[in-house]
């Protein structure tokens, strides 16, 4: 390429890469041997690695085969011995086949091969085609003509069939091993074609269930493999299995064959994690001019699959000039096996198999195809015009815009149409890929190193790389019409948006891209995102979105019932993720973290791959967060973001039981932030389970009880409706903490009603057991009570009404406006269960039929329906205010994780092996609970006060407060106030939990917790306290007055000990009464006094707030933990249940297997840990 010899290299070397400060090597999840440099792994054994036991009856069987063929008479007698001998001796079939097959089956195979030869003479091209397959219950045989180094796109495609039928669905109980051989010579009359034989055998394990961590080959091996494999092969596989078990992704090894140019490529991975890899590997080595002499697929009962390929160059007569020597191409193949593992069968596989595009180019095109499907603007000018008339900051308008957006999205650019367009422009794809590679590919050590430059690097040296302007012009000239130009232009947008990617990392399990979200149209997404991750694999696609650098939110996995549901979910995936993160942003008003969310959409063909998808999603994002500096394993990446990033995640739908794995995996990969990476983890890993300690319910109860307190209501006389029953997190704890007169409960089982009040003790029993209302003892119902289960039909109610369908009755019961309730607390149910079209059923004669509503469940009532209910007189508090206890608990869990070092964290925050909790853990849980109650009470008082002053709907005020706090928070973080050391110290002493200050000390916390996180604490604390005290629209001088007194307090604290301990129940108090009056937490003292007075007014002398149920002695509780996780302690029954939960007690068990609640007054959870798998708080 003389024209390019003088051109300066355009790709980036390692020293040119923008590096995150402090990047250091870390343990890796995948293993890749390095086939270049000074160390080579050489196999000295000249055997094929397998030696089939000799079939002693082979000669006699061959005689029987010839006898039967002669009896049939199809083959002339003079050819019978020649054809039979050719089949037995020249095709490379080992004795296992002959020992397994019957004489009749072998006869049919010999006859079929001879018939194919005869048929070839009838063809004009005289081409011999043999296609033979036979399938039995426990084995299969396929024989096909094959030209070395060529992928066949038509015909039987046996390798694809083997993938789909035998390998993709492999499990320890149902798996198959594969042996395939290429005949040593060419077929008669054809100078190029050979026979490829495939033999598939059902596995027979000596130990079918050794456990996933087992690695001993003699224990996990298949009987035939152990019998046939040579000692050398067993040694190789033993080492590879040990590596595979210890890693998330594939293990890729290459071995030289002594005295030969042949290479042995070995790939190991977990069953079910790489669908279609067997056939895709053939396309890969064919592209680089190699062929295989034999291939093996071995299964092991610990869930590991190993593929072994013997690769050799094509014969000179077949090889093309573009094919590099095997010594060069094997390195590229090894790197691309990892890419292939991520997406074995991409949407542009045909272009790859035909050699039109490389694997990197096709997978790049596949990723951009996914990107285009989500971000192509499909709304048109109508939406833009409408959105300009509405206020996106108004929650009602935003909700309307969201609904209209879903309706306006036309089907002009379907996924199939986008794919069809891209398929037509392979040359453009190649040019666009080169621009992408020129930015993100790193040649690790440069041209002059002894490492062999990869083909990717050489291609960048030789091919012309177009500028963005040249690409724009090329697309404009090539595109057939406007639609085509729009789609291909999206490639340029993608290239410009990618800040870093693991695309060129040698080992990976999924492809991840950190994107600059500025390409999003502001008219559709008015709130700008801070960070966006796109993750793509064969099993799923997913996003992670956050609105601030420091942000947290749950990771949910979305399943689809059928292909139609998948299409709908795919179209709405990003919008759903964006809206969830935005909701979280508003909910996180009291904590330093902004809002984030991760959503994983399972592919329509991989609905059972929840665990696989979650693990790949997490690991591939970690590729972009951790330092990839291990040569040949995790090479450096181009980091255009250039800033250190930490993500804080939690459980959500379908991920509650996976967060422990994520925590442990982050620790194994050397992440310094592993302790804080996920909340919702097991207490043995330092987690604080929300359900066990009623964290979300505590904030809901503050709003419920606030209404009773303000209106001087006796809770025991309040008639209550609750959706989400005693089996769920929020529902069970609401029952345990509440003391109202329950008249109706709706849950997954059906509807339970008693106008005279449901039996309280029976409800408590179900709540502790986490049982549905289907287990309610109906003998305890009054004559007017009833229970309708979802499976019931033609059920007659005491009133005489007949319920035709129990399912419909359950789904619509909350809309039966003629029922008499005073209070409605949704603790479960589908989003938008009450919307503008149905809310009218709850309004009679312009008045709400339910006076008091506290929305515990997320998004249960739409914003416009809330406003209708409030206009009709309902006192309503929305979800973003009421159920924020879970996010507060998670935030304080993260803070403890960041504040302790590893040793201190394990000593003070992790439940011991015997199930007992450290004293600090118990005390810290109590402080978290008090903080939740304090924050909820402060917001309740702020909303109640501002509503009285302005008459603005409480649902609107909730949003206004959230916006005011988050906006002020962001402004405060960007001011010089943080630089004022006295002020910073004073605020952090108030904002940080007293127990952490007492145990660790402020100076140590400042050293350990990231600076941006501390800034976020500083800003959120000041902003929330100011807004809660002065409202969402304060006077002109309010903040000046607030900060003046805040500064005065900071000055008065200078002489006080910086790390003085504080009461764990209350924030640090200044001694000055004037300053104290300005600190918003002082309002909480007024709330406590008000609450106490209300209790005195309502309760009769000598009567407790509610009946006692659980003992409260620490000694008894620790004894109960040690004896049994479900055994109630035998302590006294003197304290009420309310005290037990609010003083750090687990309210109910959180796993299905642990039906009885842990009982006791300490904060120790059950001995077997709590993972919160039942009733996940989606606010996490």
PDB file of C-alpha atoms in Angstrom, residues 63-153:
ATOM      1  CA  UNK A  63     -17.674 -58.094   7.017  1.00  0.00           C
ATOM      2  CA  UNK A  64     -21.300 -57.986   8.180  1.00  0.00           C
ATOM      3  CA  UNK A  65     -21.758 -54.558   6.606  1.00  0.00           C
ATOM      4  CA  UNK A  66     -20.403 -55.771   3.268  1.00  0.00           C
ATOM      5  CA  UNK A  67     -22.627 -58.855   3.409  1.00  0.00           C
ATOM      6  CA  UNK A  68     -25.742 -56.737   3.922  1.00  0.00           C
ATOM      7  CA  UNK A  69     -24.742 -54.311   1.161  1.00  0.00           C
ATOM      8  CA  UNK A  70     -24.234 -57.212  -1.212  1.00  0.00           C
ATOM      9  CA  UNK A  71     -27.678 -58.553  -0.290  1.00  0.00           C
ATOM     10  CA  UNK A  72     -29.309 -55.223  -1.094  1.00  0.00           C
ATOM     11  CA  UNK A  73     -27.683 -55.135  -4.543  1.00  0.00           C
ATOM     12  CA  UNK A  74     -27.507 -51.357  -4.964  1.00  0.00           C
ATOM     13  CA  UNK A  75     -23.712 -51.162  -5.178  1.00  0.00           C
ATOM     14  CA  UNK A  76     -22.038 -53.279  -7.887  1.00  0.00           C
ATOM     15  CA  UNK A  77     -20.207 -56.227  -6.253  1.00  0.00           C
ATOM     16  CA  UNK A  78     -16.813 -55.079  -7.494  1.00  0.00           C
ATOM     17  CA  UNK A  79     -17.206 -51.725  -5.648  1.00  0.00           C
ATOM     18  CA  UNK A  80     -18.567 -53.029  -2.328  1.00  0.00           C
ATOM     19  CA  UNK A  81     -15.229 -53.649  -0.642  1.00  0.00           C
ATOM     20  CA  UNK A  82     -13.722 -50.401  -1.967  1.00  0.00           C
ATOM     21  CA  UNK A  83     -16.621 -48.241  -0.784  1.00  0.00           C
ATOM     22  CA  UNK A  84     -16.829 -49.949   2.607  1.00  0.00           C
ATOM     23  CA  UNK A  85     -13.086 -49.726   3.189  1.00  0.00           C
ATOM     24  CA  UNK A  86     -13.113 -46.032   2.215  1.00  0.00           C
ATOM     25  CA  UNK A  87     -15.840 -45.379   4.791  1.00  0.00           C
ATOM     26  CA  UNK A  88     -14.093 -47.354   7.553  1.00  0.00           C
ATOM     27  CA  UNK A  89     -10.509 -46.266   6.997  1.00  0.00           C
ATOM     28  CA  UNK A  90     -10.254 -42.999   5.036  1.00  0.00           C
ATOM     29  CA  UNK A  91     -12.776 -40.629   6.635  1.00  0.00           C
ATOM     30  CA  UNK A  92     -11.078 -40.333  10.008  1.00  0.00           C
ATOM     31  CA  UNK A  93     -14.044 -41.773  11.926  1.00  0.00           C
ATOM     32  CA  UNK A  94     -12.896 -43.245  15.224  1.00  0.00           C
ATOM     33  CA  UNK A  95     -13.898 -46.550  16.706  1.00  0.00           C
ATOM     34  CA  UNK A  96     -16.482 -44.965  19.051  1.00  0.00           C
ATOM     35  CA  UNK A  97     -18.815 -44.495  16.101  1.00  0.00           C
ATOM     36  CA  UNK A  98     -18.514 -48.079  14.931  1.00  0.00           C
ATOM     37  CA  UNK A  99     -18.952 -49.374  18.453  1.00  0.00           C
ATOM     38  CA  UNK A 100     -22.062 -47.232  18.947  1.00  0.00           C
ATOM     39  CA  UNK A 101     -23.877 -47.682  15.635  1.00  0.00           C
ATOM     40  CA  UNK A 102     -25.747 -50.786  14.493  1.00  0.00           C
ATOM     41  CA  UNK A 103     -24.739 -52.667  11.358  1.00  0.00           C
ATOM     42  CA  UNK A 104     -27.962 -51.545   9.670  1.00  0.00           C
ATOM     43  CA  UNK A 105     -27.234 -47.857  10.346  1.00  0.00           C
ATOM     44  CA  UNK A 106     -23.694 -48.144   8.979  1.00  0.00           C
ATOM     45  CA  UNK A 107     -25.023 -49.878   5.863  1.00  0.00           C
ATOM     46  CA  UNK A 108     -27.433 -46.972   5.287  1.00  0.00           C
ATOM     47  CA  UNK A 109     -24.599 -44.464   5.633  1.00  0.00           C
ATOM     48  CA  UNK A 110     -22.366 -46.313   3.142  1.00  0.00           C
ATOM     49  CA  UNK A 111     -25.243 -46.596   0.663  1.00  0.00           C
ATOM     50  CA  UNK A 112     -26.089 -42.893   1.055  1.00  0.00           C
ATOM     51  CA  UNK A 113     -22.511 -41.867   0.350  1.00  0.00           C
ATOM     52  CA  UNK A 114     -22.361 -44.059  -2.744  1.00  0.00           C
ATOM     53  CA  UNK A 115     -25.711 -42.698  -3.965  1.00  0.00           C
ATOM     54  CA  UNK A 116     -24.374 -39.149  -3.622  1.00  0.00           C
ATOM     55  CA  UNK A 117     -21.400 -40.067  -5.798  1.00  0.00           C
ATOM     56  CA  UNK A 118     -23.714 -41.495  -8.443  1.00  0.00           C
ATOM     57  CA  UNK A 119     -25.946 -38.399  -8.307  1.00  0.00           C
ATOM     58  CA  UNK A 120     -22.936 -36.184  -8.905  1.00  0.00           C
ATOM     59  CA  UNK A 121     -22.495 -37.656 -12.378  1.00  0.00           C
ATOM     60  CA  UNK A 122     -25.977 -36.406 -13.287  1.00  0.00           C
ATOM     61  CA  UNK A 123     -25.042 -32.787 -12.411  1.00  0.00           C
ATOM     62  CA  UNK A 124     -23.729 -30.464 -15.055  1.00  0.00           C
ATOM     63  CA  UNK A 125     -20.914 -29.320 -12.763  1.00  0.00           C
ATOM     64  CA  UNK A 126     -20.187 -32.933 -11.705  1.00  0.00           C
ATOM     65  CA  UNK A 127     -20.034 -31.618  -8.140  1.00  0.00           C
ATOM     66  CA  UNK A 128     -20.285 -34.223  -5.435  1.00  0.00           C
ATOM     67  CA  UNK A 129     -22.701 -33.297  -2.631  1.00  0.00           C
ATOM     68  CA  UNK A 130     -23.197 -35.551   0.352  1.00  0.00           C
ATOM     69  CA  UNK A 131     -25.718 -34.623   3.024  1.00  0.00           C
ATOM     70  CA  UNK A 132     -26.425 -37.333   5.488  1.00  0.00           C
ATOM     71  CA  UNK A 133     -27.908 -37.114   8.946  1.00  0.00           C
ATOM     72  CA  UNK A 134     -29.420 -39.519  11.415  1.00  0.00           C
ATOM     73  CA  UNK A 135     -30.782 -38.686  14.859  1.00  0.00           C
ATOM     74  CA  UNK A 136     -31.543 -41.121  17.657  1.00  0.00           C
ATOM     75  CA  UNK A 137     -32.610 -40.600  21.254  1.00  0.00           C
ATOM     76  CA  UNK A 138     -29.078 -40.475  22.632  1.00  0.00           C
ATOM     77  CA  UNK A 139     -26.885 -39.633  19.644  1.00  0.00           C
ATOM     78  CA  UNK A 140     -26.795 -38.123  16.153  1.00  0.00           C
ATOM     79  CA  UNK A 141     -24.586 -38.390  13.076  1.00  0.00           C
ATOM     80  CA  UNK A 142     -24.234 -35.770  10.325  1.00  0.00           C
ATOM     81  CA  UNK A 143     -21.972 -36.060   7.277  1.00  0.00           C
ATOM     82  CA  UNK A 144     -21.622 -33.273   4.730  1.00  0.00           C
ATOM     83  CA  UNK A 145     -19.360 -32.252   1.902  1.00  0.00           C
ATOM     84  CA  UNK A 146     -17.264 -29.276   2.891  1.00  0.00           C
ATOM     85  CA  UNK A 147     -14.832 -26.973   1.172  1.00  0.00           C
ATOM     86  CA  UNK A 148     -12.060 -26.036   3.648  1.00  0.00           C
ATOM     87  CA  UNK A 149     -12.226 -22.457   4.893  1.00  0.00           C
ATOM     88  CA  UNK A 150     -15.680 -21.689   3.458  1.00  0.00           C
ATOM     89  CA  UNK A 151     -18.860 -21.018   5.464  1.00  0.00           C
ATOM     90  CA  UNK A 152     -21.919 -22.346   3.637  1.00  0.00           C
ATOM     91  CA  UNK A 153     -24.927 -20.043   3.910  1.00  0.00           C
TER      92      UNK A 153
END
